[in-house]
Amino acid sequence: MFELDLRSRAPIYEQLVDKIKELIINNVLKPDEQLPTVRVLASELTINPNTIQKAYRELEYRGYVYSVPGKGNFVRATVPDNNAARLQTLEREVLKNVSEMLYLGMSPHDITTLIQRSLSEDKGGKVHD
Amino acid sequence: MFELDLRSRAPIYEQLVDKIKELIINNVLKPDEQLPTVRVLASELTINPNTIQKAYRELEYRGYVYSVPGKGNFVRATVPDNNAARLQTLEREVLKNVSEMLYLGMSPHDITTLIQRSLSEDKGGKVHD
Amino acid sequence: MFELDLRSRAPIYEQLVDKIKELIINNVLKPDEQLPTVRVLASELTINPNTIQKAYRELEYRGYVYSVPGKGNFVRATVPDNNAARLQTLEREVLKNVSEMLYLGMSPHDITTLIQRSLSEDKGGKVHD
Amino acid sequence: MFELDLRSRAPIYEQLVDKIKELIINNVLKPDEQLPTVRVLASELTINPNTIQKAYRELEYRGYVYSVPGKGNFVRATVPDNNAARLQTLEREVLKNVSEMLYLGMSPHDITTLIQRSLSEDKGGKVHD
DNA sequence: GTGGTCTAGACCACG
DNA sequence: GTGGTCTAGACCACA
């Protein structure tokens, strides 16, 4: 289900957070759907359960998941609320990346195409308040 | 010259790499221009010289800087050569960020505007092979 | 009758204890009034009877309820007896919370208003020994 | 420095979070002051370093502390920003506690006195935006 | 020396 | 069986 790079500099739990966040954003994991249990995912990925736990806890802090002790971890139905700060970070990130793509020789036209494609491909699925 | 956030989670040397790369990309630091010597920059930023050294080595490895032993470090005139791989990474990154911006409620129109603005602001400056 | 949050971190039996205690304190449940039987409440809330049982036992232990074997559970007419200790705990709790409200920027005036409002809203109903 | 109740139902790390938060709120720990290092506190309290780490991380999430890897953990100079939700929780808590204090026989006058005393005793020390 | 990550393995509360 | 907590002990990156 997930591909982890154990040799990467990025901590395992963060790679997990990233992957799962992506699945939620792209509506592959639906609202209130249960995530794999800590133990199951741990054995599937041959990773220590504590590491999975940490990833789930992190996702909870960031507002993508909620945990019901004794039941499991589930996808939160609502979008995180500290939008503003996060959006600003994302904007800065994108601008930096676009600069670098230009620098590396990618044409403005190709960049625009890239963005438009990603905008039309959006899988949506969440309702905003 | 540089503003470092000593309290940030990001390692200092990486902040340095990022800032300098940005200056090169935006053509503030011109091709073959000499970067501040390790000593000077270290004393200006009141930072351990080893940290500066590490940042310069990293920039050299990534193809943004070349080092002339006994002389100093200079901006490379040509664009890094592992373009394809890096560009692919950047594209994936941008797509992911755009998805998240949509998920967080930013409108496609605002995203397009953001990108177009950044495309027209490009400072250019490098000649591609 | 009760609104439980099955997704909450707080154990269900504790939520139950809290709700019922509140109803007793606010004199909604009158002295010697019978509480819903375990079975009834369990089916109403679609919750495991053991969980209800545990909540009732807890309420009995804390002095808010008495159990008549074969009859059911009833609201105790008299106030719990370990007043002093409990009151001290409550006082410490309130002081801590007031400190935090001040720290978070709530004005002393608003805090006073909050308290006075709650004092005048008291539903009373119990006679003290 | 801290008194922990190892037999309490409350997890050790949460007790720690509570104590430290209190010290920060009461301005005993000043802004930008360094907290005891993970290892030192762990050996002082004869508790596993991971547990301290978890407490510090939790404090960071809640906005009371920042961590500089390789340097240590420090008191944040600014007040947490998700005030509204937290304040609402605190208000509800206080109302509930006041109700219970009345129920247990504490007089409205004594309650008012308690609050006023705590309001005038505020050690302040933080500047709000 | 500092925080951060990870593992292995144990125990507990809840339902 | 589930998540949550805790310990012991190891290793790494950073400055």
Coordinates of C-alpha atoms (C1' of nucleotides) in Angstrom, one line a residue:
Chain A
M1 CA 0.0 0.0 0.0
F2 CA 2.8 2.4 0.8
E3 CA 6.3 2.6 -0.5
L4 CA 8.8 3.7 2.0
D5 CA 12.4 4.5 1.4
L6 CA 14.2 3.3 4.5
R7 CA 17.5 4.8 3.3
S8 CA 16.0 8.3 2.8
R9 CA 17.1 11.1 5.1
A10 CA 13.4 11.8 5.8
P11 CA 12.3 9.9 8.9
I12 CA 10.0 7.0 8.3
Y13 CA 7.1 8.4 10.3
E14 CA 7.2 11.6 8.2
Q15 CA 7.2 9.7 4.9
L16 CA 4.2 7.9 6.3
V17 CA 2.5 11.1 7.2
D18 CA 3.1 12.5 3.8
K19 CA 1.7 9.4 1.9
I20 CA -1.4 9.2 4.0
K21 CA -2.0 12.9 3.8
E22 CA -1.8 12.6 0.1
L23 CA -4.3 9.7 0.0
I24 CA -6.7 11.8 2.1
I25 CA -6.3 14.9 -0.1
N26 CA -6.9 12.9 -3.2
N27 CA -9.9 11.3 -1.7
V28 CA -8.6 7.8 -2.0
L29 CA -9.1 7.5 1.7
K30 CA -12.7 8.7 2.3
P31 CA -14.0 10.7 5.3
D32 CA -14.6 8.5 8.4
E33 CA -12.9 5.6 6.7
Q34 CA -10.8 3.6 9.1
L35 CA -7.1 3.5 8.5
P36 CA -5.2 0.2 8.9
T37 CA -4.6 -0.5 12.5
V38 CA -1.3 0.3 14.0
R39 CA -0.3 -3.3 14.4
V40 CA -1.4 -4.4 10.9
L41 CA 0.4 -1.6 9.1
A42 CA 3.4 -2.2 11.3
S43 CA 3.6 -5.8 10.3
E44 CA 2.8 -5.1 6.6
L45 CA 5.6 -2.6 6.4
T46 CA 7.8 -4.5 8.8
I47 CA 8.2 -1.4 10.8
N48 CA 7.9 -0.9 14.6
P49 CA 4.4 -0.2 15.8
N50 CA 5.6 2.8 17.7
T51 CA 6.7 4.4 14.5
I52 CA 3.3 4.0 13.0
Q53 CA 1.7 5.3 16.1
K54 CA 3.9 8.4 15.9
A55 CA 2.8 9.0 12.3
Y56 CA -0.9 8.6 13.2
R57 CA -0.5 11.0 16.2
E58 CA 1.2 13.5 13.9
L59 CA -1.6 13.3 11.4
E60 CA -4.1 13.8 14.2
Y61 CA -2.2 17.0 15.3
R62 CA -2.4 18.3 11.8
G63 CA -6.1 17.7 11.6
Y64 CA -6.2 14.9 9.0
V65 CA -7.1 12.0 11.3
Y66 CA -8.9 11.3 14.5
S67 CA -8.2 8.4 16.9
V68 CA -10.7 6.5 19.0
P69 CA -8.8 4.5 21.6
G70 CA -9.8 0.9 21.4
K71 CA -11.4 1.4 18.0
G72 CA -8.9 2.6 15.5
N73 CA -7.8 5.7 13.5
F74 CA -10.2 7.4 11.1
V75 CA -10.1 10.0 8.3
R76 CA -11.4 13.3 9.5
A77 CA -14.3 14.6 7.6
T78 CA -13.4 18.3 7.8
V79 CA -10.5 20.2 6.5
P80 CA -7.9 21.5 8.9
D81 CA -8.7 25.0 10.2
N82 CA -5.3 26.7 10.5
N83 CA -5.5 27.2 6.7
A84 CA -4.0 30.6 6.5
A85 CA -0.5 29.8 7.8
R86 CA -0.3 26.5 5.9
L87 CA -1.5 28.1 2.7
Q88 CA 1.2 30.8 2.9
T89 CA 3.9 28.2 3.4
L90 CA 2.6 26.3 0.3
E91 CA 2.5 29.5 -1.8
R92 CA 6.1 30.3 -0.9
E93 CA 7.1 26.8 -1.7
V94 CA 5.5 26.8 -5.0
L95 CA 7.0 30.1 -6.0
K96 CA 10.4 28.9 -5.1
N97 CA 9.9 25.7 -7.1
V98 CA 8.7 27.6 -10.1
S99 CA 11.7 29.9 -10.0
E100 CA 14.0 26.8 -10.0
M101 CA 12.1 25.2 -12.8
L102 CA 12.6 28.3 -15.0
Y103 CA 16.2 28.4 -14.0
L104 CA 16.7 24.8 -15.0
G105 CA 15.3 25.6 -18.5
M106 CA 11.6 24.6 -18.3
S107 CA 9.5 27.0 -20.4
P108 CA 6.8 29.2 -18.9
H109 CA 4.4 27.5 -21.3
D110 CA 5.2 24.0 -20.0
I111 CA 4.9 25.2 -16.4
T112 CA 1.5 26.7 -17.1
T113 CA 0.4 23.5 -18.8
L114 CA 1.6 21.5 -15.8
I115 CA -0.4 23.6 -13.4
Q116 CA -3.6 23.7 -15.5
R117 CA -3.5 19.9 -15.8
S118 CA -3.2 19.4 -12.1
L119 CA -6.0 21.9 -11.5
S120 CA -8.4 20.0 -13.8
E121 CA -7.3 16.6 -12.4
D122 CA -8.3 17.5 -8.8
K123 CA -10.2 14.6 -7.3
G124 CA -11.9 16.9 -4.9
G125 CA -14.3 15.2 -2.5
K126 CA -14.2 17.5 0.5
V127 CA -16.8 20.1 1.3
H128 CA -15.5 23.4 2.7
D129 CA -17.5 25.1 5.4
Chain B
M1 CA 23.3 39.6 3.7
F2 CA 21.5 36.5 4.9
E3 CA 18.8 36.2 7.5
L4 CA 19.1 33.0 9.4
D5 CA 16.6 31.6 11.8
L6 CA 18.7 30.1 14.5
R7 CA 15.6 28.8 16.2
S8 CA 14.3 27.0 13.2
R9 CA 14.1 23.2 13.0
A10 CA 15.9 23.4 9.7
P11 CA 19.7 23.0 10.1
I12 CA 21.6 26.2 9.7
Y13 CA 23.8 24.8 6.8
E14 CA 20.6 23.9 4.9
Q15 CA 19.1 27.4 5.4
L16 CA 22.4 28.7 4.0
V17 CA 22.3 26.4 1.0
D18 CA 18.7 27.5 0.3
K19 CA 19.4 31.2 0.5
I20 CA 22.5 31.1 -1.7
K21 CA 20.8 28.9 -4.3
E22 CA 17.9 31.4 -4.4
L23 CA 20.3 34.3 -4.9
I24 CA 22.0 32.4 -7.8
I25 CA 18.7 31.5 -9.3
N26 CA 17.4 35.0 -9.1
N27 CA 20.7 36.3 -10.7
V28 CA 21.6 38.4 -7.6
L29 CA 24.8 36.4 -7.5
K30 CA 26.2 36.5 -11.0
P31 CA 28.1 33.8 -12.8
D32 CA 31.7 33.5 -11.8
E33 CA 31.2 36.0 -9.0
Q34 CA 33.0 35.1 -5.8
L35 CA 31.1 34.1 -2.8
P36 CA 32.1 35.5 0.6
T37 CA 35.0 33.5 2.1
V38 CA 34.1 31.0 4.7
R39 CA 35.9 33.0 7.4
V40 CA 34.2 36.3 6.5
L41 CA 30.7 34.8 6.3
A42 CA 31.3 32.9 9.5
S43 CA 32.2 36.0 11.4
E44 CA 29.4 38.1 9.8
L45 CA 26.8 35.5 10.8
T46 CA 28.6 34.6 14.0
I47 CA 28.3 31.0 13.0
N48 CA 30.8 28.1 13.1
P49 CA 33.0 28.1 10.0
N50 CA 32.5 24.4 9.7
T51 CA 28.8 25.1 9.1
I52 CA 29.6 27.5 6.3
Q53 CA 32.1 25.0 4.8
K54 CA 29.4 22.3 4.8
A55 CA 26.9 24.6 3.0
Y56 CA 29.5 25.5 0.3
R57 CA 30.4 21.8 -0.2
E58 CA 26.7 21.0 -0.5
L59 CA 26.3 23.8 -3.1
E60 CA 29.3 22.5 -5.0
Y61 CA 27.8 19.0 -5.0
R62 CA 24.5 20.2 -6.3
G63 CA 26.3 22.1 -9.2
Y64 CA 25.7 25.7 -8.2
V65 CA 29.2 26.6 -7.1
Y66 CA 32.7 25.7 -7.9
S67 CA 35.6 25.8 -5.6
V68 CA 39.1 27.0 -6.5
P69 CA 41.5 25.8 -3.9
G70 CA 43.4 28.7 -2.3
K71 CA 41.1 31.2 -4.1
G72 CA 37.6 30.7 -2.9
N73 CA 34.1 29.6 -4.0
F74 CA 32.5 31.0 -7.2
V75 CA 29.1 30.9 -8.9
R76 CA 28.9 28.3 -11.6
A77 CA 28.1 29.8 -15.0
T78 CA 26.2 26.8 -16.3
V79 CA 23.1 25.2 -15.1
P80 CA 23.4 22.0 -13.1
D81 CA 23.4 19.0 -15.4
N82 CA 21.1 16.5 -13.7
N83 CA 18.2 18.6 -15.0
A84 CA 15.8 15.9 -15.8
A85 CA 15.7 14.2 -12.5
R86 CA 15.6 17.5 -10.6
L87 CA 12.8 18.8 -12.8
Q88 CA 10.8 15.7 -12.3
T89 CA 11.2 16.1 -8.5
L90 CA 10.1 19.7 -8.7
E91 CA 7.1 18.9 -10.9
R92 CA 5.9 16.2 -8.4
E93 CA 6.4 18.6 -5.6
V94 CA 4.4 21.4 -7.3
L95 CA 1.6 19.0 -8.1
K96 CA 1.4 17.8 -4.5
N97 CA 1.4 21.4 -3.2
V98 CA -1.3 22.5 -5.7
S99 CA -3.5 19.5 -4.6
E100 CA -3.1 20.6 -1.0
M101 CA -3.9 24.2 -1.8
L102 CA -7.1 23.1 -3.5
Y103 CA -7.9 20.8 -0.6
L104 CA -7.4 23.7 1.9
G105 CA -10.0 25.7 -0.1
M106 CA -7.9 28.0 -2.3
S107 CA -9.7 28.6 -5.6
P108 CA -8.2 27.4 -8.9
H109 CA -8.4 31.0 -10.1
D110 CA -6.2 32.2 -7.2
I111 CA -3.7 29.5 -7.8
T112 CA -3.4 30.3 -11.5
T113 CA -2.9 34.0 -10.7
L114 CA -0.2 33.0 -8.2
I115 CA 1.7 31.0 -10.8
Q116 CA 1.3 33.6 -13.6
R117 CA 2.6 36.3 -11.3
S118 CA 5.7 34.3 -10.4
L119 CA 6.3 33.5 -14.1
S120 CA 6.3 37.1 -15.1
E121 CA 8.5 38.1 -12.2
D122 CA 11.3 35.8 -13.2
K123 CA 14.6 37.6 -13.2
G124 CA 16.2 35.3 -15.7
G125 CA 19.9 35.7 -16.3
K126 CA 21.3 32.3 -17.3
V127 CA 21.9 31.1 -20.8
H128 CA 21.0 27.5 -21.4
D129 CA 23.2 25.2 -23.4
Chain C
M1 CA -31.5 11.8 26.6
F2 CA -27.7 11.9 26.5
E3 CA -25.5 13.0 23.8
L4 CA -22.3 10.9 23.6
D5 CA -19.4 11.5 21.4
L6 CA -18.3 8.1 20.3
R7 CA -15.3 9.7 18.6
S8 CA -14.0 11.4 21.6
R9 CA -10.8 10.5 23.3
A10 CA -12.7 10.4 26.6
P11 CA -13.9 6.9 27.5
I12 CA -17.6 6.4 27.0
Y13 CA -18.3 5.4 30.6
E14 CA -16.6 8.6 31.8
Q15 CA -18.7 10.7 29.5
L16 CA -21.8 9.0 31.0
V17 CA -20.6 9.6 34.5
D18 CA -20.1 13.3 33.7
K19 CA -23.4 13.8 32.1
I20 CA -25.4 12.1 34.8
K21 CA -23.5 13.9 37.5
E22 CA -24.3 17.2 35.8
L23 CA -28.0 16.3 35.6
I24 CA -28.0 15.5 39.3
I25 CA -26.1 18.7 40.2
N26 CA -28.5 20.8 38.2
N27 CA -31.5 19.1 39.8
V28 CA -32.8 17.7 36.5
L29 CA -32.6 14.3 38.1
K30 CA -34.4 14.7 41.5
P31 CA -33.4 12.9 44.7
D32 CA -34.5 9.3 44.9
E33 CA -35.6 9.4 41.3
Q34 CA -34.8 6.2 39.5
L35 CA -32.2 6.2 36.7
P36 CA -32.9 4.4 33.5
T37 CA -32.1 0.7 33.9
V38 CA -28.9 -0.6 32.5
R39 CA -30.6 -2.5 29.7
V40 CA -32.9 0.4 28.6
L41 CA -30.1 2.9 28.6
A42 CA -27.8 0.5 26.8
S43 CA -30.3 -0.1 24.0
E44 CA -31.2 3.6 23.8
L45 CA -27.6 4.6 23.3
T46 CA -26.7 1.4 21.4
I47 CA -23.9 0.9 23.8
N48 CA -22.5 -2.2 25.6
P49 CA -24.4 -2.7 28.9
N50 CA -21.1 -3.3 30.6
T51 CA -20.2 0.2 29.9
I52 CA -23.4 1.5 31.5
Q53 CA -22.9 -0.7 34.4
K54 CA -19.4 0.6 34.9
A55 CA -20.7 4.2 34.8
Y56 CA -23.3 3.5 37.4
R57 CA -20.8 1.8 39.7
E58 CA -18.5 4.8 39.4
L59 CA -21.4 7.1 40.3
E60 CA -22.2 5.0 43.3
Y61 CA -18.6 5.1 44.4
R62 CA -18.5 8.9 44.1
G63 CA -21.7 9.2 46.2
Y64 CA -24.1 10.4 43.6
V65 CA -26.2 7.3 43.2
Y66 CA -27.3 4.4 45.3
S67 CA -28.1 0.9 44.0
V68 CA -31.0 -1.2 45.2
P69 CA -30.3 -4.8 44.1
G70 CA -33.2 -6.1 42.1
K71 CA -34.7 -2.6 41.8
G72 CA -32.3 -0.3 40.1
N73 CA -30.2 2.8 40.6
F74 CA -31.5 5.9 42.3
V75 CA -30.2 9.5 42.8
R76 CA -28.8 10.0 46.3
A77 CA -30.7 12.6 48.3
T78 CA -27.6 13.8 50.2
V79 CA -24.5 15.4 49.0
P80 CA -21.3 13.3 48.9
D81 CA -19.4 13.3 52.1
N82 CA -15.8 13.7 51.2
N83 CA -16.6 17.4 50.5
A84 CA -13.5 18.9 51.8
A85 CA -11.1 17.0 49.6
R86 CA -13.2 17.4 46.5
L87 CA -13.7 21.1 47.1
Q88 CA -10.0 21.6 47.4
T89 CA -9.5 19.8 44.2
L90 CA -12.1 21.9 42.5
E91 CA -10.6 25.2 43.9
R92 CA -7.2 24.3 42.6
E93 CA -8.7 23.4 39.2
V94 CA -10.5 26.7 38.9
L95 CA -7.5 28.7 39.9
K96 CA -5.4 27.0 37.3
N97 CA -8.0 27.6 34.6
V98 CA -8.4 31.2 35.6
S99 CA -4.7 31.7 35.3
E100 CA -4.7 30.2 31.9
M101 CA -7.7 32.3 30.7
L102 CA -5.7 35.4 31.8
Y103 CA -2.6 34.1 30.0
L104 CA -4.6 33.6 26.9
G105 CA -5.7 37.2 27.0
M106 CA -9.2 37.1 28.5
S107 CA -9.8 40.2 30.6
P108 CA -10.4 40.0 34.4
H109 CA -13.7 41.8 33.8
D110 CA -14.9 39.1 31.4
I111 CA -13.9 36.4 33.7
T112 CA -15.7 38.0 36.7
T113 CA -18.8 38.3 34.5
L114 CA -18.6 34.7 33.5
I115 CA -18.5 33.5 37.1
Q116 CA -21.3 35.8 38.3
R117 CA -23.5 34.6 35.5
S118 CA -22.9 31.0 36.5
L119 CA -23.5 31.8 40.2
S120 CA -26.9 33.4 39.5
E121 CA -27.9 30.6 37.1
D122 CA -27.5 27.9 39.7
K123 CA -30.5 25.7 39.8
G124 CA -29.9 24.7 43.4
G125 CA -32.2 22.0 44.7
K126 CA -30.3 20.1 47.4
V127 CA -30.5 20.6 51.1
H128 CA -27.2 20.5 52.9
D129 CA -26.9 18.6 56.2
Chain D
M1 CA 11.7 20.7 40.6
F2 CA 8.6 18.7 39.6
E3 CA 6.5 16.4 41.7
L4 CA 5.1 13.5 39.7
D5 CA 2.6 10.9 40.9
L6 CA 3.7 7.7 39.2
R7 CA 0.6 6.0 40.6
S8 CA -1.8 8.5 39.1
R9 CA -4.1 7.5 36.2
A10 CA -2.8 10.5 34.3
P11 CA 0.1 9.6 32.1
I12 CA 3.5 10.8 33.2
Y13 CA 4.1 12.9 30.1
E14 CA 0.8 14.7 30.6
Q15 CA 1.6 15.5 34.2
L16 CA 4.8 16.9 33.0
V17 CA 3.1 19.0 30.3
D18 CA 0.7 20.3 32.9
K19 CA 3.4 21.3 35.4
I20 CA 5.6 23.0 32.8
K21 CA 2.6 24.8 31.2
E22 CA 1.8 26.1 34.7
L23 CA 5.3 27.4 35.3
I24 CA 5.2 29.2 31.9
I25 CA 1.8 30.7 32.6
N26 CA 2.9 31.9 36.0
N27 CA 6.0 33.4 34.5
V28 CA 8.3 31.2 36.6
L29 CA 9.9 30.0 33.4
K30 CA 10.6 33.2 31.4
P31 CA 10.4 33.6 27.6
D32 CA 13.3 32.1 25.7
E33 CA 14.6 30.5 28.9
Q34 CA 16.0 27.1 28.3
L35 CA 14.2 24.2 29.8
P36 CA 16.2 21.4 31.5
T37 CA 17.7 19.1 28.8
V38 CA 15.8 15.9 28.1
R39 CA 18.6 13.8 29.6
V40 CA 19.0 15.9 32.7
L41 CA 15.4 16.0 33.5
A42 CA 15.1 12.3 32.8
S43 CA 17.8 11.4 35.2
E44 CA 16.5 13.9 37.9
L45 CA 13.1 12.4 37.8
T46 CA 14.4 8.9 37.1
I47 CA 12.1 8.7 34.1
N48 CA 12.9 7.5 30.6
P49 CA 14.2 10.2 28.3
N50 CA 11.6 9.2 25.7
T51 CA 8.9 10.2 28.1
I52 CA 10.4 13.6 28.6
Q53 CA 10.8 14.0 24.9
K54 CA 7.2 13.2 24.4
A55 CA 6.2 15.9 26.9
Y56 CA 8.4 18.5 25.3
R57 CA 7.0 17.6 21.9
E58 CA 3.5 18.0 23.2
L59 CA 4.3 21.4 24.7
E60 CA 5.7 22.4 21.3
Y61 CA 2.4 21.4 19.6
R62 CA 0.5 23.4 22.0
G63 CA 2.6 26.4 21.4
Y64 CA 4.3 26.8 24.8
V65 CA 7.8 25.7 23.8
Y66 CA 10.1 25.6 20.8
S67 CA 12.8 23.1 20.2
V68 CA 16.2 23.7 18.5
P69 CA 17.7 20.4 17.7
G70 CA 21.2 20.2 19.1
K71 CA 20.6 23.2 21.4
G72 CA 17.7 22.5 23.6
N73 CA 14.1 23.3 24.4
F74 CA 13.0 26.9 25.1
V75 CA 10.0 28.8 26.4
R76 CA 8.1 30.5 23.6
A77 CA 7.8 34.2 23.9
T78 CA 4.4 34.5 22.4
V79 CA 1.0 33.2 23.5
P80 CA -0.6 30.3 21.6
D81 CA -2.8 31.5 18.8
N82 CA -5.7 29.1 18.7
N83 CA -7.1 31.0 21.7
A84 CA -10.7 30.8 20.9
A85 CA -11.3 27.1 21.0
R86 CA -9.1 26.7 24.1
L87 CA -10.9 29.6 25.9
Q88 CA -14.2 28.1 25.2
T89 CA -13.1 24.8 26.7
L90 CA -11.8 26.6 29.8
E91 CA -15.0 28.5 30.2
R92 CA -17.1 25.4 30.1
E93 CA -14.8 23.7 32.5
V94 CA -15.0 26.6 35.0
L95 CA -18.8 26.7 34.8
K96 CA -19.0 23.0 35.5
N97 CA -16.7 23.3 38.5
V98 CA -18.6 26.3 39.9
S99 CA -21.8 24.3 39.7
E100 CA -20.2 21.5 41.6
M101 CA -18.8 23.7 44.2
L102 CA -22.2 25.2 44.8
Y103 CA -23.7 21.7 45.0
L104 CA -21.1 20.7 47.5
G105 CA -22.2 23.5 49.7
M106 CA -19.7 26.3 49.0
S107 CA -21.3 29.7 49.3
P108 CA -21.5 32.0 46.3
H109 CA -19.6 34.6 48.4
D110 CA -16.7 32.3 49.0
I111 CA -16.6 31.4 45.4
T112 CA -16.5 35.0 44.3
T113 CA -13.7 35.7 46.8
L114 CA -11.7 32.8 45.5
I115 CA -11.9 34.1 42.0
Q116 CA -11.1 37.6 42.8
R117 CA -8.1 36.6 44.8
S118 CA -6.8 34.6 41.8
L119 CA -7.4 37.5 39.5
S120 CA -5.4 39.9 41.6
E121 CA -2.6 37.4 42.2
D122 CA -1.9 37.0 38.5
K123 CA 1.8 37.0 37.9
G124 CA 1.4 38.2 34.3
G125 CA 4.5 38.7 32.4
K126 CA 3.4 38.0 28.8
V127 CA 2.5 40.7 26.3
H128 CA -0.4 40.0 24.1
D129 CA -0.4 41.1 20.4
Chain E
dG1 C1' 26.4 17.3 24.3
dT2 C1' 21.9 18.3 22.2
dG3 C1' 17.4 16.8 20.3
dG4 C1' 15.5 13.3 17.0
dT5 C1' 14.5 8.7 15.4
dC6 C1' 13.8 3.8 15.8
dT7 C1' 13.4 -0.8 17.7
dA8 C1' 12.0 -4.4 20.9
dG9 C1' 9.2 -5.6 24.1
dA10 C1' 6.0 -5.0 28.0
dC11 C1' 1.7 -3.6 30.3
dC12 C1' -2.8 -1.1 30.7
dA13 C1' -7.7 0.6 29.7
dC14 C1' -11.5 0.3 26.9
dG15 C1' -15.4 -2.1 24.9
Chain F
dG1 C1' -8.2 -6.7 19.6
dT2 C1' -7.6 -1.7 19.7
dG3 C1' -4.9 2.5 20.8
dG4 C1' -1.9 4.5 24.5
dT5 C1' 2.0 4.5 27.6
dC6 C1' 6.5 3.5 29.2
dT7 C1' 11.2 1.5 29.4
dA8 C1' 15.8 0.3 27.8
dG9 C1' 19.0 0.9 24.8
dA10 C1' 20.9 2.1 20.3
dC11 C1' 22.3 5.3 16.5
dC12 C1' 22.3 9.7 13.9
dA13 C1' 22.8 14.7 12.6
dC14 C1' 24.0 19.1 14.0
dA15 C1' 27.1 22.7 15.8

